[in-house]
Short mmCIF file of N, CA and C in Angstrom, two decimals:
data_model
loop_
_atom_site.label_atom_id
_atom_site.label_comp_id
_atom_site.label_asym_id
_atom_site.label_seq_id
_atom_site.Cartn_x
_atom_site.Cartn_y
_atom_site.Cartn_z
N MET A 1 17.20 -3.73 9.16
CA MET A 1 17.49 -3.09 7.97
C MET A 1 17.46 -1.58 8.10
N THR A 2 18.34 -1.02 7.42
CA THR A 2 18.31 0.61 7.48
C THR A 2 17.22 1.10 6.61
N THR A 3 16.84 2.32 7.04
CA THR A 3 15.87 3.09 6.16
C THR A 3 16.26 3.06 4.83
N GLN A 4 17.39 3.37 4.53
CA GLN A 4 17.93 3.48 3.08
C GLN A 4 17.60 2.17 2.49
N THR A 5 17.90 1.08 3.02
CA THR A 5 17.69 -0.17 2.41
C THR A 5 16.11 -0.39 2.15
N LEU A 6 15.29 -0.03 3.04
CA LEU A 6 13.87 -0.09 2.97
C LEU A 6 13.46 0.64 1.63
N ASN A 7 13.87 1.85 1.47
CA ASN A 7 13.59 2.73 0.42
C ASN A 7 14.10 2.27 -0.79
N THR A 8 15.11 1.37 -0.95
CA THR A 8 15.65 1.08 -2.13
C THR A 8 15.46 -0.43 -2.50
N ILE A 9 14.60 -1.10 -1.74
CA ILE A 9 14.27 -2.50 -1.96
C ILE A 9 13.45 -2.61 -3.31
N SER A 10 13.74 -3.52 -4.16
CA SER A 10 13.12 -3.56 -5.48
C SER A 10 11.59 -4.03 -5.27
N LEU A 11 10.70 -3.51 -5.94
CA LEU A 11 9.36 -3.72 -5.95
C LEU A 11 8.92 -3.89 -7.36
N ALA A 12 8.38 -5.11 -7.67
CA ALA A 12 7.79 -5.56 -9.05
C ALA A 12 6.33 -4.92 -9.04
N LEU A 13 6.03 -4.17 -10.13
CA LEU A 13 4.73 -3.66 -10.42
C LEU A 13 3.90 -4.94 -11.04
N ASN A 14 2.62 -4.72 -11.12
CA ASN A 14 1.89 -5.82 -11.64
C ASN A 14 2.13 -5.89 -13.12
N ASP A 15 2.55 -4.92 -13.76
CA ASP A 15 2.90 -4.93 -15.29
C ASP A 15 4.24 -5.44 -15.60
N GLY A 16 4.90 -5.98 -14.52
CA GLY A 16 6.28 -6.65 -14.65
C GLY A 16 7.39 -5.62 -14.54
N THR A 17 7.24 -4.33 -14.52
CA THR A 17 8.29 -3.21 -14.30
C THR A 17 8.83 -3.33 -12.81
N GLU A 18 10.18 -3.15 -12.68
CA GLU A 18 10.63 -3.06 -11.40
C GLU A 18 10.83 -1.54 -10.93
N THR A 19 10.72 -1.26 -9.77
CA THR A 19 10.94 0.16 -9.13
C THR A 19 11.24 -0.08 -7.61
N THR A 20 11.24 1.10 -7.07
CA THR A 20 11.57 1.23 -5.60
C THR A 20 10.50 2.14 -5.06
N LEU A 21 10.45 2.18 -3.68
CA LEU A 21 9.43 3.13 -3.10
C LEU A 21 10.04 4.69 -3.38
N ALA A 22 11.36 4.78 -3.37
CA ALA A 22 11.81 6.11 -3.76
C ALA A 22 11.57 6.41 -5.07
N GLY A 23 11.51 5.50 -6.00
CA GLY A 23 11.18 5.72 -7.43
C GLY A 23 9.80 5.98 -7.78
N LEU A 24 8.80 5.80 -6.69
CA LEU A 24 7.50 5.88 -6.91
C LEU A 24 6.85 7.12 -6.48
N ALA A 25 7.58 7.84 -5.56
CA ALA A 25 6.99 9.00 -4.97
C ALA A 25 7.95 10.16 -4.75
N GLU A 26 7.45 11.36 -4.80
CA GLU A 26 8.31 12.47 -4.59
C GLU A 26 8.64 12.83 -3.14
N LYS A 27 7.41 12.50 -2.15
CA LYS A 27 7.67 12.78 -0.77
C LYS A 27 7.23 11.58 0.13
N ALA A 28 6.26 10.83 -0.34
CA ALA A 28 5.79 9.86 0.67
C ALA A 28 5.00 8.75 -0.15
N VAL A 29 5.02 7.45 0.28
CA VAL A 29 4.14 6.48 -0.08
C VAL A 29 3.30 5.88 1.00
N LEU A 30 2.00 5.71 0.57
CA LEU A 30 1.16 4.91 1.51
C LEU A 30 1.08 3.53 0.86
N LEU A 31 1.72 2.51 1.58
CA LEU A 31 1.87 1.18 1.23
C LEU A 31 0.65 0.40 1.81
N VAL A 32 -0.13 -0.31 0.88
CA VAL A 32 -1.32 -0.92 1.37
C VAL A 32 -1.41 -2.35 0.94
N ASN A 33 -1.43 -3.41 1.78
CA ASN A 33 -1.72 -4.73 1.22
C ASN A 33 -3.16 -4.97 0.99
N VAL A 34 -3.63 -5.17 -0.33
CA VAL A 34 -4.98 -5.07 -0.69
C VAL A 34 -5.46 -6.49 -1.09
N ALA A 35 -6.72 -6.57 -1.16
CA ALA A 35 -7.42 -7.87 -1.58
C ALA A 35 -8.88 -7.51 -2.29
N SER A 36 -9.07 -8.16 -3.24
CA SER A 36 -10.33 -7.84 -3.96
C SER A 36 -11.71 -8.46 -3.30
N GLN A 37 -11.50 -9.39 -2.41
CA GLN A 37 -12.67 -10.04 -1.87
C GLN A 37 -12.75 -9.90 -0.41
N CYS A 38 -12.26 -8.84 0.14
CA CYS A 38 -12.33 -8.49 1.54
C CYS A 38 -13.33 -7.69 1.92
N GLY A 39 -13.77 -7.81 3.17
CA GLY A 39 -14.63 -6.75 3.72
C GLY A 39 -14.19 -5.34 3.87
N PHE A 40 -12.93 -5.19 3.62
CA PHE A 40 -12.36 -3.76 3.49
C PHE A 40 -12.06 -3.41 2.11
N THR A 41 -12.41 -4.20 1.18
CA THR A 41 -12.16 -3.77 -0.15
C THR A 41 -12.68 -2.41 -0.75
N ALA A 42 -13.84 -2.07 -0.08
CA ALA A 42 -14.49 -0.78 -0.48
C ALA A 42 -13.57 0.34 -0.17
N GLN A 43 -12.37 0.19 0.69
CA GLN A 43 -11.52 1.20 0.82
C GLN A 43 -10.79 1.65 -0.35
N TYR A 44 -10.81 0.86 -1.47
CA TYR A 44 -10.21 1.22 -2.56
C TYR A 44 -10.68 2.57 -3.21
N ASP A 45 -11.87 2.92 -2.96
CA ASP A 45 -12.58 4.25 -3.24
C ASP A 45 -11.75 5.32 -2.56
N ALA A 46 -11.59 5.19 -1.29
CA ALA A 46 -10.88 6.29 -0.44
C ALA A 46 -9.49 6.33 -0.70
N LEU A 47 -8.87 5.13 -1.02
CA LEU A 47 -7.51 5.27 -1.37
C LEU A 47 -7.26 6.02 -2.70
N GLU A 48 -8.09 5.80 -3.69
CA GLU A 48 -7.95 6.43 -4.89
C GLU A 48 -8.21 7.89 -4.75
N ALA A 49 -9.18 8.24 -3.97
CA ALA A 49 -9.51 9.74 -3.61
C ALA A 49 -8.27 10.29 -2.93
N LEU A 50 -7.63 9.63 -1.95
CA LEU A 50 -6.49 10.09 -1.31
C LEU A 50 -5.26 10.20 -2.25
N HIS A 51 -5.16 9.29 -3.26
CA HIS A 51 -4.16 9.32 -4.21
C HIS A 51 -4.37 10.58 -5.19
N GLU A 52 -5.56 10.83 -5.59
CA GLU A 52 -5.90 11.87 -6.50
C GLU A 52 -5.71 13.26 -5.82
N LYS A 53 -6.12 13.33 -4.39
CA LYS A 53 -5.90 14.63 -3.67
C LYS A 53 -4.56 15.05 -3.50
N TYR A 54 -3.57 14.02 -3.21
CA TYR A 54 -2.31 14.32 -2.67
C TYR A 54 -1.22 14.11 -3.60
N ARG A 55 -1.42 13.43 -4.89
CA ARG A 55 -0.41 13.12 -5.66
C ARG A 55 0.38 14.27 -6.25
N GLY A 56 -0.32 15.42 -6.45
CA GLY A 56 0.37 16.57 -6.90
C GLY A 56 1.26 17.18 -5.82
N ARG A 57 1.16 16.76 -4.55
CA ARG A 57 2.01 17.33 -3.53
C ARG A 57 2.98 16.31 -3.13
N GLY A 58 3.11 15.08 -3.80
CA GLY A 58 4.30 14.11 -3.64
C GLY A 58 3.80 12.77 -3.01
N LEU A 59 2.53 12.52 -2.79
CA LEU A 59 1.98 11.18 -2.29
C LEU A 59 1.75 10.34 -3.33
N THR A 60 2.17 8.92 -3.14
CA THR A 60 1.83 7.94 -4.05
C THR A 60 1.01 6.68 -3.18
N VAL A 61 -0.09 6.37 -3.44
CA VAL A 61 -0.68 5.21 -2.83
C VAL A 61 -0.18 4.01 -3.70
N VAL A 62 0.28 2.98 -3.01
CA VAL A 62 0.73 1.71 -3.71
C VAL A 62 -0.08 0.47 -3.09
N GLY A 63 -0.71 -0.16 -3.84
CA GLY A 63 -1.45 -1.33 -3.51
C GLY A 63 -0.70 -2.57 -3.72
N VAL A 64 -0.50 -3.42 -2.77
CA VAL A 64 0.19 -4.71 -2.84
C VAL A 64 -0.83 -5.76 -2.72
N PRO A 65 -1.31 -6.46 -3.77
CA PRO A 65 -2.28 -7.45 -3.61
C PRO A 65 -1.57 -8.67 -2.87
N CYS A 66 -2.35 -9.23 -1.88
CA CYS A 66 -1.90 -10.29 -1.13
C CYS A 66 -3.01 -11.37 -0.98
N ASN A 67 -2.76 -12.66 -1.00
CA ASN A 67 -3.75 -13.70 -0.83
C ASN A 67 -3.48 -14.49 0.27
N GLN A 68 -2.83 -13.91 1.35
CA GLN A 68 -2.46 -14.64 2.52
C GLN A 68 -3.53 -14.68 3.73
N PHE A 69 -4.50 -13.82 3.45
CA PHE A 69 -5.55 -13.78 4.44
C PHE A 69 -6.90 -14.28 3.98
N GLY A 70 -7.35 -15.45 4.13
CA GLY A 70 -8.47 -15.95 3.77
C GLY A 70 -8.60 -16.20 2.31
N GLY A 71 -7.51 -16.28 1.57
CA GLY A 71 -7.59 -16.44 0.10
C GLY A 71 -8.41 -15.37 -0.64
N GLN A 72 -8.26 -14.08 -0.17
CA GLN A 72 -9.17 -13.01 -0.66
C GLN A 72 -8.67 -12.29 -1.89
N GLU A 73 -7.60 -12.77 -2.33
CA GLU A 73 -7.04 -12.14 -3.48
C GLU A 73 -6.53 -13.24 -4.45
N PRO A 74 -7.38 -14.02 -5.03
CA PRO A 74 -7.05 -15.29 -5.85
C PRO A 74 -6.64 -14.82 -7.24
N GLY A 75 -7.01 -13.73 -7.79
CA GLY A 75 -6.86 -13.49 -9.23
C GLY A 75 -5.39 -13.25 -9.68
N SER A 76 -5.35 -13.32 -10.93
CA SER A 76 -4.14 -13.05 -11.68
C SER A 76 -3.96 -11.52 -11.63
N ALA A 77 -2.68 -11.13 -12.05
CA ALA A 77 -2.34 -9.74 -12.05
C ALA A 77 -3.39 -8.93 -13.06
N GLU A 78 -3.62 -9.59 -14.05
CA GLU A 78 -4.60 -8.87 -15.15
C GLU A 78 -5.95 -8.75 -14.48
N GLU A 79 -6.45 -9.77 -13.79
CA GLU A 79 -7.82 -9.78 -13.14
C GLU A 79 -7.86 -8.74 -12.01
N ILE A 80 -6.76 -8.58 -11.22
CA ILE A 80 -6.69 -7.70 -10.20
C ILE A 80 -6.83 -6.32 -10.73
N VAL A 81 -6.12 -5.90 -11.80
CA VAL A 81 -6.21 -4.58 -12.31
C VAL A 81 -7.52 -4.21 -12.81
N GLU A 82 -8.06 -5.26 -13.61
CA GLU A 82 -9.28 -5.02 -14.20
C GLU A 82 -10.50 -4.75 -13.11
N PHE A 83 -10.30 -5.51 -12.08
CA PHE A 83 -11.39 -5.43 -11.01
C PHE A 83 -11.08 -4.01 -10.27
N CYS A 84 -9.92 -3.61 -10.09
CA CYS A 84 -9.67 -2.41 -9.36
C CYS A 84 -10.14 -1.17 -10.22
N ARG A 85 -9.74 -1.13 -11.59
CA ARG A 85 -10.16 -0.12 -12.37
C ARG A 85 -11.63 -0.05 -12.73
N LYS A 86 -12.19 -1.21 -12.94
CA LYS A 86 -13.67 -1.17 -13.30
C LYS A 86 -14.45 -0.86 -12.22
N ASN A 87 -14.29 -1.46 -10.96
CA ASN A 87 -15.10 -1.23 -9.74
C ASN A 87 -14.78 0.10 -8.99
N PHE A 88 -13.48 0.51 -8.98
CA PHE A 88 -13.08 1.64 -8.10
C PHE A 88 -12.23 2.67 -8.86
N GLY A 89 -12.04 2.66 -10.14
CA GLY A 89 -11.35 3.62 -10.83
C GLY A 89 -9.93 3.93 -10.38
N VAL A 90 -9.26 2.84 -9.96
CA VAL A 90 -7.94 2.76 -9.36
C VAL A 90 -7.01 3.24 -10.46
N THR A 91 -6.14 4.27 -10.14
CA THR A 91 -5.08 4.68 -11.11
C THR A 91 -3.75 4.59 -10.31
N PHE A 92 -3.80 4.45 -9.00
CA PHE A 92 -2.48 4.34 -8.28
C PHE A 92 -1.73 2.92 -8.62
N PRO A 93 -0.51 2.94 -8.48
CA PRO A 93 0.22 1.63 -8.90
C PRO A 93 -0.15 0.53 -7.94
N LEU A 94 -0.23 -0.61 -8.68
CA LEU A 94 -0.51 -1.89 -8.01
C LEU A 94 0.85 -2.74 -8.26
N ALA A 95 1.29 -3.34 -7.12
CA ALA A 95 2.40 -4.20 -7.26
C ALA A 95 2.01 -5.50 -7.70
N ALA A 96 2.98 -6.43 -7.96
CA ALA A 96 2.69 -7.78 -8.21
C ALA A 96 2.28 -8.43 -6.92
N LYS A 97 1.41 -9.33 -6.95
CA LYS A 97 0.95 -10.21 -5.79
C LYS A 97 2.14 -10.59 -4.98
N ALA A 98 1.88 -10.49 -3.59
CA ALA A 98 3.24 -10.77 -2.68
C ALA A 98 2.63 -11.29 -1.44
N GLU A 99 3.40 -11.95 -0.70
CA GLU A 99 3.10 -12.24 0.62
C GLU A 99 3.65 -11.19 1.51
N VAL A 100 2.99 -11.02 2.74
CA VAL A 100 3.38 -9.90 3.64
C VAL A 100 3.92 -10.37 4.88
N ASN A 101 3.64 -11.77 5.24
CA ASN A 101 4.12 -12.39 6.53
C ASN A 101 4.87 -13.58 6.08
N GLY A 102 5.73 -14.06 7.06
CA GLY A 102 6.28 -15.38 7.10
C GLY A 102 7.67 -15.36 6.32
N ASP A 103 8.10 -16.57 6.12
CA ASP A 103 9.41 -16.80 5.48
C ASP A 103 9.40 -16.33 3.99
N SER A 104 8.18 -16.25 3.26
CA SER A 104 8.16 -15.76 1.82
C SER A 104 7.68 -14.42 1.76
N ALA A 105 7.72 -13.66 2.79
CA ALA A 105 7.28 -12.22 2.71
C ALA A 105 8.19 -11.45 1.72
N HIS A 106 7.51 -10.49 1.08
CA HIS A 106 8.19 -9.50 0.18
C HIS A 106 9.27 -8.90 1.13
N PRO A 107 10.52 -8.52 0.55
CA PRO A 107 11.48 -8.00 1.35
C PRO A 107 11.08 -6.66 2.10
N ILE A 108 10.25 -5.82 1.29
CA ILE A 108 9.76 -4.60 2.02
C ILE A 108 9.09 -4.97 3.17
N TYR A 109 8.00 -5.92 3.13
CA TYR A 109 7.15 -6.26 4.37
C TYR A 109 8.09 -6.96 5.50
N ALA A 110 9.12 -7.66 4.99
CA ALA A 110 10.04 -8.38 5.97
C ALA A 110 10.66 -7.26 6.78
N ALA A 111 11.04 -6.21 5.96
CA ALA A 111 11.77 -5.08 6.65
C ALA A 111 10.84 -4.32 7.57
N LEU A 112 9.52 -4.12 7.18
CA LEU A 112 8.62 -3.36 7.90
C LEU A 112 8.22 -4.14 9.23
N THR A 113 8.08 -5.34 9.06
CA THR A 113 7.66 -6.21 10.31
C THR A 113 8.82 -6.83 11.04
N GLY A 114 10.09 -6.62 10.65
CA GLY A 114 11.12 -7.16 11.28
C GLY A 114 11.47 -6.53 12.62
N SER A 115 12.49 -6.92 13.32
CA SER A 115 13.01 -6.23 14.56
C SER A 115 11.88 -6.11 15.55
N GLY A 116 10.99 -7.22 15.66
CA GLY A 116 10.00 -7.10 16.72
C GLY A 116 8.67 -6.41 16.42
N ALA A 117 8.53 -5.77 15.31
CA ALA A 117 7.34 -5.14 14.84
C ALA A 117 6.28 -6.26 14.70
N GLU A 118 5.01 -5.92 14.94
CA GLU A 118 3.97 -7.00 14.82
C GLU A 118 3.88 -7.32 13.23
N PRO A 119 3.53 -8.59 13.11
CA PRO A 119 3.24 -8.97 11.70
C PRO A 119 1.91 -8.26 11.20
N ILE A 120 1.73 -8.34 9.98
CA ILE A 120 0.58 -7.93 9.41
C ILE A 120 -0.57 -8.76 9.88
N LYS A 121 -1.70 -8.06 10.28
CA LYS A 121 -2.81 -8.86 10.95
C LYS A 121 -3.92 -9.07 9.87
N TRP A 122 -4.06 -8.33 8.86
CA TRP A 122 -5.16 -8.65 7.85
C TRP A 122 -4.95 -7.66 6.63
N ASN A 123 -5.80 -7.92 5.53
CA ASN A 123 -5.77 -6.97 4.35
C ASN A 123 -6.06 -5.59 4.85
N PHE A 124 -5.50 -4.59 4.06
CA PHE A 124 -5.67 -3.22 4.01
C PHE A 124 -4.93 -2.53 5.30
N GLU A 125 -3.92 -3.20 5.66
CA GLU A 125 -3.00 -2.48 6.73
C GLU A 125 -2.16 -1.45 5.85
N LYS A 126 -1.96 -0.21 6.49
CA LYS A 126 -1.20 0.72 5.83
C LYS A 126 -0.04 1.25 6.46
N PHE A 127 1.03 1.49 5.65
CA PHE A 127 2.33 2.00 6.08
C PHE A 127 2.50 3.34 5.31
N LEU A 128 2.62 4.51 6.12
CA LEU A 128 3.09 5.73 5.51
C LEU A 128 4.58 5.80 5.66
N ILE A 129 5.18 5.93 4.55
CA ILE A 129 6.63 5.87 4.48
C ILE A 129 7.17 7.12 3.75
N THR A 130 8.03 7.89 4.50
CA THR A 130 8.57 9.14 3.82
C THR A 130 9.47 8.87 2.69
N HIS A 131 9.80 9.78 2.00
CA HIS A 131 10.70 9.62 0.70
C HIS A 131 12.00 9.07 1.18
N ASP A 132 12.57 9.44 2.35
CA ASP A 132 13.91 8.97 2.84
C ASP A 132 13.77 7.61 3.41
N GLY A 133 12.65 7.01 3.40
CA GLY A 133 12.56 5.57 3.79
C GLY A 133 12.17 5.45 5.18
N VAL A 134 11.64 6.49 5.94
CA VAL A 134 11.38 6.32 7.25
C VAL A 134 9.84 5.93 7.39
N VAL A 135 9.50 5.07 8.22
CA VAL A 135 8.20 4.63 8.48
C VAL A 135 7.47 5.69 9.41
N GLN A 136 6.70 6.56 8.99
CA GLN A 136 6.01 7.66 9.73
C GLN A 136 5.03 7.08 10.57
N ASP A 137 4.08 6.29 9.94
CA ASP A 137 2.96 5.71 10.71
C ASP A 137 2.43 4.43 10.14
N ARG A 138 1.77 3.66 10.89
CA ARG A 138 1.21 2.34 10.53
C ARG A 138 -0.24 2.37 10.99
N PHE A 139 -1.04 2.00 10.15
CA PHE A 139 -2.63 2.08 10.41
C PHE A 139 -3.19 0.60 10.18
N ALA A 140 -3.97 0.22 11.13
CA ALA A 140 -4.58 -0.96 11.04
C ALA A 140 -5.81 -0.95 9.94
N SER A 141 -6.20 -2.12 9.54
CA SER A 141 -7.18 -2.22 8.46
C SER A 141 -8.50 -1.50 8.69
N ALA A 142 -8.91 -1.31 9.75
CA ALA A 142 -10.14 -0.66 10.13
C ALA A 142 -9.98 0.85 9.86
N VAL A 143 -8.77 1.28 10.01
CA VAL A 143 -8.54 2.92 9.82
C VAL A 143 -8.68 3.20 8.41
N THR A 144 -9.76 3.86 7.99
CA THR A 144 -9.98 4.17 6.50
C THR A 144 -9.03 5.17 6.12
N PRO A 145 -8.76 5.14 4.72
CA PRO A 145 -7.90 6.25 4.18
C PRO A 145 -8.35 7.72 4.27
N ASP A 146 -9.66 7.87 4.56
CA ASP A 146 -10.17 9.24 4.82
C ASP A 146 -10.32 9.60 6.31
N SER A 147 -9.88 8.76 7.12
CA SER A 147 -9.95 8.99 8.54
C SER A 147 -9.04 10.25 8.96
N PRO A 148 -9.50 11.02 9.88
CA PRO A 148 -8.68 12.27 10.30
C PRO A 148 -7.33 11.90 10.62
N GLU A 149 -7.09 10.84 11.27
CA GLU A 149 -5.74 10.56 11.78
C GLU A 149 -4.74 10.18 10.69
N LEU A 150 -5.32 9.55 9.64
CA LEU A 150 -4.53 9.15 8.45
C LEU A 150 -4.30 10.33 7.61
N VAL A 151 -5.28 11.21 7.36
CA VAL A 151 -5.18 12.36 6.54
C VAL A 151 -4.19 13.33 7.19
N ALA A 152 -4.26 13.51 8.58
CA ALA A 152 -3.19 14.32 9.31
C ALA A 152 -1.78 13.87 8.99
N ALA A 153 -1.75 12.47 9.12
CA ALA A 153 -0.28 11.90 9.00
C ALA A 153 0.25 12.11 7.53
N VAL A 154 -0.64 12.03 6.49
CA VAL A 154 -0.31 12.26 5.13
C VAL A 154 0.05 13.83 4.98
N GLU A 155 -0.70 14.68 5.57
CA GLU A 155 -0.49 16.12 5.52
C GLU A 155 0.98 16.33 6.13
N SER A 156 1.24 15.78 7.29
CA SER A 156 2.51 16.04 8.03
C SER A 156 3.66 15.43 7.12
N ALA A 157 3.44 14.27 6.52
CA ALA A 157 4.52 13.68 5.58
C ALA A 157 4.95 14.45 4.41
N LEU A 158 3.86 15.33 4.06
CA LEU A 158 4.05 16.17 2.76
C LEU A 158 4.58 17.56 3.02
N GLN A 159 4.77 17.89 4.21
CA GLN A 159 5.35 19.19 4.56
C GLN A 159 6.76 19.30 4.26
#
């Protein structure tokens, strides 16, 4: 898949509206497959802080709820939004629940993990995607949103 295709793939938000990665951010998107009942769920705090700190410079964090790993995101769209806002003050966009691996993977994730790339290993894997659809970096679940390497990559993407 070309980078232009990646950047223009339709993404349903949890409120039912359709958009694209290009439509969500001025300069870059941090795309994260999220889950409400995961050991990494506390990363929502740092994801929100990153979104708040850098959104004025063109970054948008996008959470993609996924129930593929241990059934850790069983809720409805409304339950997920309520959980995220009540417990973590999340203001960044949340997509509709989607699969990230396998034959039913969302087309964005199929593109991100196609052509020999490793499949998503767990919740809270992060892809930093520039406005022109280029994957600048990929971060494992254990890499927190406030880690020096992730923050440095965001800074670089926003230059």
